[in-house]
Short mmCIF file of C-alpha atoms in Angstrom, two decimals:
data_model
loop_
_atom_site.label_atom_id
_atom_site.label_comp_id
_atom_site.label_asym_id
_atom_site.label_seq_id
_atom_site.Cartn_x
_atom_site.Cartn_y
_atom_site.Cartn_z
CA MET A 78 -9.35 5.77 -9.93
CA ASN A 79 -10.47 9.05 -8.40
CA ARG A 80 -7.65 11.64 -8.21
CA TRP A 81 -7.90 15.25 -7.12
CA CYS A 82 -5.51 18.08 -6.29
CA THR A 83 -6.06 21.62 -4.96
CA ASP A 84 -4.21 22.97 -8.02
CA GLU A 85 -7.56 22.58 -9.81
CA VAL A 86 -9.10 25.33 -7.62
CA GLU A 87 -8.28 29.02 -7.20
CA PRO A 88 -5.89 29.57 -4.22
CA HIS A 89 -8.39 31.49 -2.07
CA ASP A 90 -10.96 28.68 -2.47
CA ARG A 91 -8.67 25.68 -2.00
CA PHE A 92 -9.06 24.97 1.68
CA ASP A 93 -12.81 25.67 1.71
CA TYR A 94 -13.29 23.30 -1.20
CA TRP A 95 -11.09 20.66 0.46
CA ARG A 96 -13.01 21.04 3.73
CA GLU A 97 -16.53 20.91 2.33
CA VAL A 98 -16.28 18.62 -0.69
CA ARG A 99 -13.30 16.39 0.03
CA ALA A 100 -13.00 16.18 3.82
CA LYS A 101 -16.68 16.26 4.79
CA GLY A 102 -18.20 14.84 1.62
CA LEU A 103 -15.72 12.06 0.91
CA PHE A 104 -14.21 11.20 4.28
CA GLY A 105 -16.88 12.40 6.70
CA VAL A 106 -14.53 14.54 8.80
CA THR A 107 -14.28 18.19 9.80
CA ALA A 108 -11.12 19.97 8.63
CA GLU A 109 -9.86 23.15 10.30
CA LEU A 110 -7.10 25.62 9.47
CA GLU A 111 -6.42 29.17 10.63
CA ARG A 112 -7.84 31.60 8.06
CA GLU A 113 -4.52 33.38 7.51
CA ARG A 114 -2.88 30.10 6.46
CA ARG A 115 -5.54 28.95 4.02
CA ALA A 116 -4.13 30.70 0.93
CA ASP A 117 -1.04 28.48 1.13
CA PHE A 118 -2.94 25.24 1.62
CA PHE A 119 -2.15 22.30 -0.65
CA GLY A 120 -3.74 18.88 -0.77
CA GLU A 121 -4.01 15.92 -3.12
CA PHE A 122 -5.41 12.43 -2.88
CA SER A 123 -6.21 9.34 -4.89
CA LEU A 124 -8.97 6.85 -4.19
CA ARG A 125 -9.34 3.44 -5.78
CA GLN A 126 -11.67 0.55 -5.01
CA LEU A 127 -9.61 -2.63 -4.72
CA GLY A 128 -10.67 -6.06 -3.55
CA GLY A 129 -13.70 -4.85 -1.61
CA GLY A 130 -11.84 -1.99 0.11
CA GLY A 131 -11.08 1.63 -0.69
CA LEU A 132 -7.38 2.58 -0.86
CA VAL A 133 -6.66 6.27 -0.30
CA GLU A 134 -3.30 7.99 -0.56
CA LEU A 135 -3.39 11.50 0.84
CA LYS A 136 -0.83 14.31 0.92
CA ALA A 137 -1.65 17.72 2.36
CA SER A 138 -0.08 20.65 4.12
CA HIS A 139 -0.73 21.08 7.85
CA TYR A 140 -4.32 21.23 9.12
CA THR A 141 -6.34 19.49 11.83
CA VAL A 142 -8.98 16.81 11.36
CA GLU A 143 -11.85 15.82 13.63
CA ARG A 144 -14.31 12.96 13.29
CA SER A 145 -16.99 14.13 15.70
CA THR A 146 -20.19 12.40 16.82
CA SER A 147 -22.13 14.69 14.46
CA ASP A 148 -19.76 13.80 11.59
CA ILE A 149 -20.36 10.12 12.33
CA ALA A 150 -24.13 10.63 12.37
CA TYR A 151 -23.92 12.57 9.08
CA ALA A 152 -21.69 10.00 7.33
CA PRO A 153 -21.56 6.64 9.13
CA GLY A 154 -18.98 4.28 7.66
CA ASP A 155 -19.14 0.98 9.57
CA SER A 156 -15.68 0.10 8.28
CA ILE A 157 -12.26 -0.51 9.75
CA CYS A 158 -9.36 1.62 8.58
CA VAL A 159 -5.73 0.53 8.43
CA TYR A 160 -3.37 3.52 8.23
CA GLN A 161 0.19 3.54 6.91
CA GLN A 162 2.08 6.68 7.94
CA LEU A 163 4.34 7.80 5.08
CA GLY A 164 5.14 11.34 6.19
CA SER A 165 6.87 12.84 9.20
CA GLY A 166 4.36 11.47 11.69
CA GLY A 167 0.95 12.21 13.10
CA TRP A 168 -0.90 12.72 16.37
CA PHE A 169 -4.22 11.11 17.29
CA GLY A 170 -6.27 12.20 20.27
CA GLY A 171 -9.75 12.68 21.64
CA MET A 172 -10.36 9.04 22.44
CA ARG A 173 -11.00 9.07 26.19
CA GLY A 174 -7.56 10.54 26.77
CA ASN A 175 -5.68 7.86 24.81
CA ASP A 176 -3.52 10.24 22.81
CA PHE A 177 -0.67 8.76 20.78
CA ALA A 178 1.77 9.58 17.99
CA ILE A 179 2.30 7.47 14.88
CA ALA A 180 5.81 7.64 13.43
CA ASN A 181 6.92 7.48 9.81
CA GLY A 182 6.57 3.95 8.48
CA SER A 183 4.23 2.90 11.30
CA PHE A 184 0.69 1.55 11.14
CA ALA A 185 -2.53 2.16 13.04
CA THR A 186 -6.08 0.88 12.87
CA SER A 187 -9.54 2.03 13.94
CA HIS A 188 -13.26 1.69 13.32
CA THR A 189 -14.65 4.61 11.32
CA ASP A 190 -17.54 5.38 13.65
CA LEU A 191 -15.63 6.33 16.80
CA PRO A 192 -14.66 9.99 17.38
CA TYR A 193 -11.07 11.19 17.16
CA ARG A 194 -8.88 14.16 16.36
CA THR A 195 -5.67 14.06 14.34
CA ALA A 196 -2.99 16.42 13.08
CA PRO A 197 0.43 15.97 11.47
CA LEU A 198 3.52 16.28 13.65
CA GLY A 199 5.91 18.97 12.49
CA ALA A 200 5.52 21.25 9.50
CA GLY A 201 5.58 18.53 6.86
CA GLY A 202 1.83 17.97 6.76
CA PHE A 203 -0.03 14.73 6.09
CA HIS A 204 1.19 11.87 3.95
CA LEU A 205 -0.50 8.54 4.53
CA ARG A 206 -2.26 5.60 2.97
CA ILE A 207 -5.60 4.53 4.34
CA LEU A 208 -7.30 1.24 3.53
CA LYS A 209 -11.00 1.40 4.39
CA ILE A 210 -12.71 -2.00 4.59
CA PRO A 211 -16.48 -2.30 5.24
CA VAL A 212 -17.17 -4.53 8.23
CA SER A 213 -19.68 -6.44 6.07
CA HIS A 214 -16.76 -7.54 3.84
CA ILE A 215 -14.72 -8.96 6.74
CA PRO A 216 -15.27 -12.69 7.39
CA ALA A 217 -14.28 -12.32 11.06
CA GLN A 218 -17.52 -10.96 12.46
CA ASP A 219 -17.11 -9.84 16.08
CA ARG A 220 -18.85 -7.03 17.95
CA ARG A 221 -15.45 -5.82 19.18
CA ILE A 222 -14.59 -4.70 15.62
CA ARG A 223 -16.91 -1.72 16.12
CA GLU A 224 -15.09 -0.81 19.35
CA LEU A 225 -11.66 -0.27 17.74
CA SER A 226 -10.61 3.25 18.71
CA PRO A 227 -7.48 4.48 16.87
CA LYS A 228 -4.35 2.68 18.02
CA THR A 229 -0.90 1.94 16.62
CA PHE A 230 0.38 -1.55 15.89
CA ASN A 231 2.77 -2.67 18.63
CA ASP A 232 3.84 -6.08 17.26
CA PRO A 233 7.10 -5.44 15.32
CA ALA A 234 6.73 -8.75 13.48
CA LEU A 235 3.59 -7.47 11.74
CA ALA A 236 5.12 -4.25 10.36
CA PRO A 237 7.01 -5.77 7.39
CA LEU A 238 3.97 -7.91 6.53
CA LEU A 239 1.69 -4.87 6.53
CA ALA A 240 4.20 -2.87 4.49
CA ALA A 241 4.44 -5.61 1.86
CA CYS A 242 0.66 -5.90 1.48
CA PHE A 243 0.29 -2.11 1.24
CA ALA A 244 3.07 -2.00 -1.37
CA ASP A 245 1.34 -4.63 -3.51
CA LEU A 246 -1.98 -2.80 -3.25
CA GLY A 247 -0.28 0.51 -4.07
CA GLU A 248 1.19 -0.99 -7.23
CA ALA A 249 -2.19 -2.39 -8.16
CA ALA A 250 -3.72 1.07 -7.76
CA ALA A 251 -1.00 2.66 -9.87
CA GLY A 252 -1.10 -0.06 -12.51
CA ASP A 253 2.70 -0.29 -12.45
CA ASP A 254 4.40 -2.45 -15.04
CA GLY A 255 6.40 -4.07 -12.26
CA ALA A 256 3.41 -4.87 -10.07
CA ALA A 257 2.98 -8.34 -8.72
CA ASP A 258 0.00 -10.34 -9.92
CA THR A 259 -2.85 -8.00 -9.10
CA SER A 260 -5.96 -9.79 -10.34
CA SER A 261 -9.18 -9.00 -8.51
CA LEU A 262 -8.80 -12.25 -6.55
CA VAL A 263 -5.29 -11.27 -5.40
CA GLN A 264 -6.46 -7.75 -4.54
CA ALA A 265 -9.27 -9.21 -2.41
CA SER A 266 -6.83 -11.52 -0.61
CA LEU A 267 -4.52 -8.56 0.15
CA VAL A 268 -7.42 -6.51 1.54
CA GLN A 269 -8.58 -9.45 3.65
CA ALA A 270 -5.03 -10.04 4.87
CA LEU A 271 -4.65 -6.42 5.99
CA ALA A 272 -8.03 -6.53 7.75
CA HIS A 273 -7.18 -9.72 9.60
CA LEU A 274 -3.62 -8.63 10.46
CA ALA A 275 -5.22 -5.58 12.09
CA LEU A 276 -7.60 -7.85 13.99
CA ILE A 277 -4.71 -10.12 15.03
CA GLU A 278 -2.95 -7.05 16.45
CA ARG A 279 -6.08 -6.06 18.37
CA GLY A 280 -6.64 -9.56 19.76
CA ILE A 281 -9.85 -10.26 17.84
CA VAL A 282 -8.45 -12.89 15.44
CA ARG A 283 -6.06 -15.59 16.67
CA PRO A 284 -2.90 -16.03 14.54
CA GLY A 285 -3.41 -19.81 14.57
CA SER A 286 -7.03 -19.65 13.42
CA ARG A 287 -8.04 -20.37 9.82
CA LEU A 288 -8.48 -16.66 9.08
CA GLY A 289 -5.28 -15.73 10.88
CA GLN A 290 -3.22 -18.33 9.05
CA ALA A 291 -4.66 -17.28 5.67
CA ALA A 292 -3.78 -13.63 6.40
CA LEU A 293 -0.24 -14.52 7.43
CA ARG A 294 0.27 -16.68 4.31
CA THR A 295 -0.90 -13.89 1.99
CA ALA A 296 1.26 -11.30 3.76
CA ARG A 297 4.35 -13.53 3.81
CA LEU A 298 3.96 -14.17 0.08
CA SER A 299 3.85 -10.40 -0.50
CA GLN A 300 6.91 -9.96 1.70
CA ALA A 301 8.74 -12.76 -0.15
CA ARG A 302 8.08 -10.97 -3.44
CA ARG A 303 9.41 -7.72 -1.96
CA LEU A 304 12.56 -9.51 -0.81
CA ILE A 305 13.00 -10.99 -4.29
CA GLU A 306 12.73 -7.50 -5.82
CA ARG A 307 15.24 -6.12 -3.33
CA HIS A 308 17.84 -8.80 -4.15
CA LEU A 309 17.26 -9.27 -7.90
CA GLN A 310 20.78 -8.13 -8.76
CA ASN A 311 22.26 -11.05 -6.83
CA PRO A 312 22.76 -13.94 -9.31
CA ASP A 313 22.79 -16.33 -6.33
CA LEU A 314 19.28 -15.34 -5.26
CA ALA A 315 17.77 -18.63 -4.09
CA PRO A 316 14.89 -19.96 -1.96
CA ALA A 317 17.18 -20.57 1.05
CA MET A 318 18.26 -16.93 1.08
CA VAL A 319 14.71 -15.55 0.93
CA ALA A 320 13.39 -18.11 3.43
CA ASP A 321 16.11 -17.07 5.87
CA LEU A 322 15.26 -13.38 5.45
CA LEU A 323 11.57 -14.18 5.86
CA GLY A 324 12.18 -16.32 8.95
CA VAL A 325 10.54 -19.47 7.56
CA SER A 326 11.76 -22.83 6.27
CA VAL A 327 12.50 -23.38 2.57
CA ARG A 328 9.61 -25.88 2.51
CA HIS A 329 7.25 -23.25 3.94
CA LEU A 330 8.46 -20.73 1.33
CA HIS A 331 7.70 -23.13 -1.51
CA MET A 332 4.26 -23.79 0.01
CA LEU A 333 3.57 -20.03 -0.09
CA PHE A 334 4.33 -19.94 -3.82
CA GLU A 335 2.29 -23.08 -4.50
CA ALA A 336 -0.81 -21.00 -3.76
CA ALA A 337 0.35 -18.29 -6.18
CA GLU A 338 0.18 -18.22 -9.96
CA LYS A 339 3.97 -18.65 -10.35
CA SER A 340 6.61 -20.66 -8.53
CA PHE A 341 9.56 -19.06 -6.74
CA SER A 342 11.92 -19.50 -9.70
CA GLN A 343 9.30 -18.29 -12.19
CA THR A 344 8.69 -15.22 -10.02
CA VAL A 345 12.42 -14.43 -9.89
CA THR A 346 12.77 -14.74 -13.67
CA ASP A 347 9.61 -12.71 -14.30
CA GLU A 348 10.74 -9.89 -12.00
CA ARG A 349 14.19 -9.83 -13.61
CA LEU A 350 12.63 -9.59 -17.07
CA LYS A 351 10.26 -6.82 -15.98
CA ARG A 352 13.11 -4.81 -14.51
CA SER A 353 15.22 -5.30 -17.63
CA ARG A 354 12.36 -4.13 -19.86
CA ARG A 355 11.97 -1.01 -17.77
CA LEU A 356 15.71 -0.30 -18.00
CA LEU A 357 15.71 -0.92 -21.75
CA ARG A 358 12.99 1.71 -22.10
CA GLU A 359 14.29 4.25 -19.61
CA THR A 360 18.06 4.06 -20.25
CA PRO A 361 18.52 3.74 -24.03
CA GLU A 362 22.24 4.56 -23.74
CA ARG A 363 22.97 1.73 -21.31
CA LEU A 364 24.69 -1.42 -22.60
CA ILE A 365 22.42 -4.46 -22.75
CA ALA A 366 25.12 -6.54 -21.05
CA ASP A 367 25.15 -4.07 -18.16
CA ILE A 368 21.36 -4.27 -17.86
CA ALA A 369 21.50 -8.08 -17.82
CA THR A 370 24.08 -8.06 -15.02
CA SER A 371 22.21 -5.46 -12.97
CA CYS A 372 19.06 -7.62 -13.12
CA GLY A 373 20.89 -10.71 -11.87
CA PHE A 374 21.19 -12.78 -15.06
CA GLU A 375 24.25 -15.00 -14.80
CA SER A 376 25.34 -14.33 -18.39
CA LEU A 377 24.37 -12.31 -21.45
CA ALA A 378 23.61 -15.53 -23.32
CA THR A 379 21.15 -16.60 -20.60
CA TYR A 380 19.50 -13.18 -20.68
CA TYR A 381 19.00 -13.30 -24.46
CA ARG A 382 17.62 -16.84 -24.32
CA VAL A 383 15.16 -16.09 -21.50
CA PHE A 384 14.08 -12.74 -22.96
CA ASN A 385 13.46 -14.22 -26.42
CA ALA A 386 11.48 -17.11 -24.92
CA ALA A 387 9.26 -14.70 -22.99
CA TYR A 388 8.69 -11.98 -25.62
CA GLY A 389 9.55 -13.52 -28.98
CA MET A 390 12.31 -10.99 -29.73
CA ALA A 391 15.79 -10.02 -28.64
CA PRO A 392 16.32 -7.21 -26.06
CA GLY A 393 17.82 -4.97 -28.75
CA ASP A 394 14.76 -5.38 -30.97
CA PHE A 395 12.50 -4.62 -28.00
CA ARG A 396 14.44 -1.42 -27.35
CA ALA A 397 14.37 -0.45 -31.05
CA ARG A 398 10.59 -0.83 -31.23
CA GLY A 399 10.15 1.59 -28.37
CA ALA A 400 8.77 -1.20 -26.17
CA GLU A 401 5.35 0.46 -25.89
CA GLY A 402 2.68 -2.03 -24.88
CA HIS A 403 5.07 -4.98 -24.66
#
C-alpha cells in the first residue's frame, strides 16, 4: 500500500509538493490554491492495487482540481472511476455545462480521459474514495465507456450495493481483522461488480445480462454480510430477517452464499467470533459473559463451545495470551 501525508513535508512546501508530485504525477490533474492559503494546506491519501483496480482514499483541505485536455494528453488513463463521497460534498463542472453536486454518501462515475473541474463544497475539504479500473480489465467492452463524463448515480437501489462493495474493498485495503473474505479472487469480483454497477447506472450494461446479474449477485452478497454485521447482537439473526432487509427471497439469499466460501450460518458464527476476539483484546476489563451476549451468542456455554472449536482454547486463555496473531 502506498500512503502519504503532507506532514512529511515542511509547511511552506506542502501544497507545491502535493500539486506537482501527488496531484499531477499520481493522478494527472492540476491542483490550485490561493498562495496565502497554502501554508495551512493538509492532505493525505492511500493507494492500493486490488483486484485489477486502484483504490484511493483521499482527505485534503480545500483546493480546486482540474483535469484539462493537456493533463489528459500528459497522463492518459483510459480507465473508469467510481467515486464514493465521504466528506461534506463536492462540486463537478466543466463538462459542457453539466455542473452537479455530489452529496455525502453519494456515488459518481466517469471516464478518466474527459475534462472536468471539481472542488469540495463548504470548508470541510475533500474526503472520498476513488476506484480506478482500467477499461482493458472490464469485460463489458463498449465504445460508450470512453464517453462517460462525470455524473452521479441516480438509482437509489444501487447505493447500498455500491456502499457494501466499497466497504469490503476498504477492509481489504486496511487488512482489518474483521474483513470479509478478501482473497484476490474476491477482490477482483468486487472490482468487477463496482465497474458493472456503474455501467448499469449509465445504461451500458443491462441488469438482466450475464455481466449485470454477476455484478448484482456479488454486491448483494457484500450487502448481506454488512447486514449480518449490523445485526450480530440479535440472537435471533436468521436468513429470513436478512433476506427481508435485502429485498430478496430466503432461497435467493442461500444461493448468494452458495457461491461464497462460507454458508450463511457459518458467516454469522465467524463474524460473531471475530467481533468477540476484538472485544477480548480491546476491553480486558469487560466480563466474558457480557462479550458473548453483545456478539449474539445465545448462552455463555454456547460461546465457550464454539470459541474452543474454532481456536483450540477458551476465551479467557485467548485473552491471557494477549491474542496477538490469533
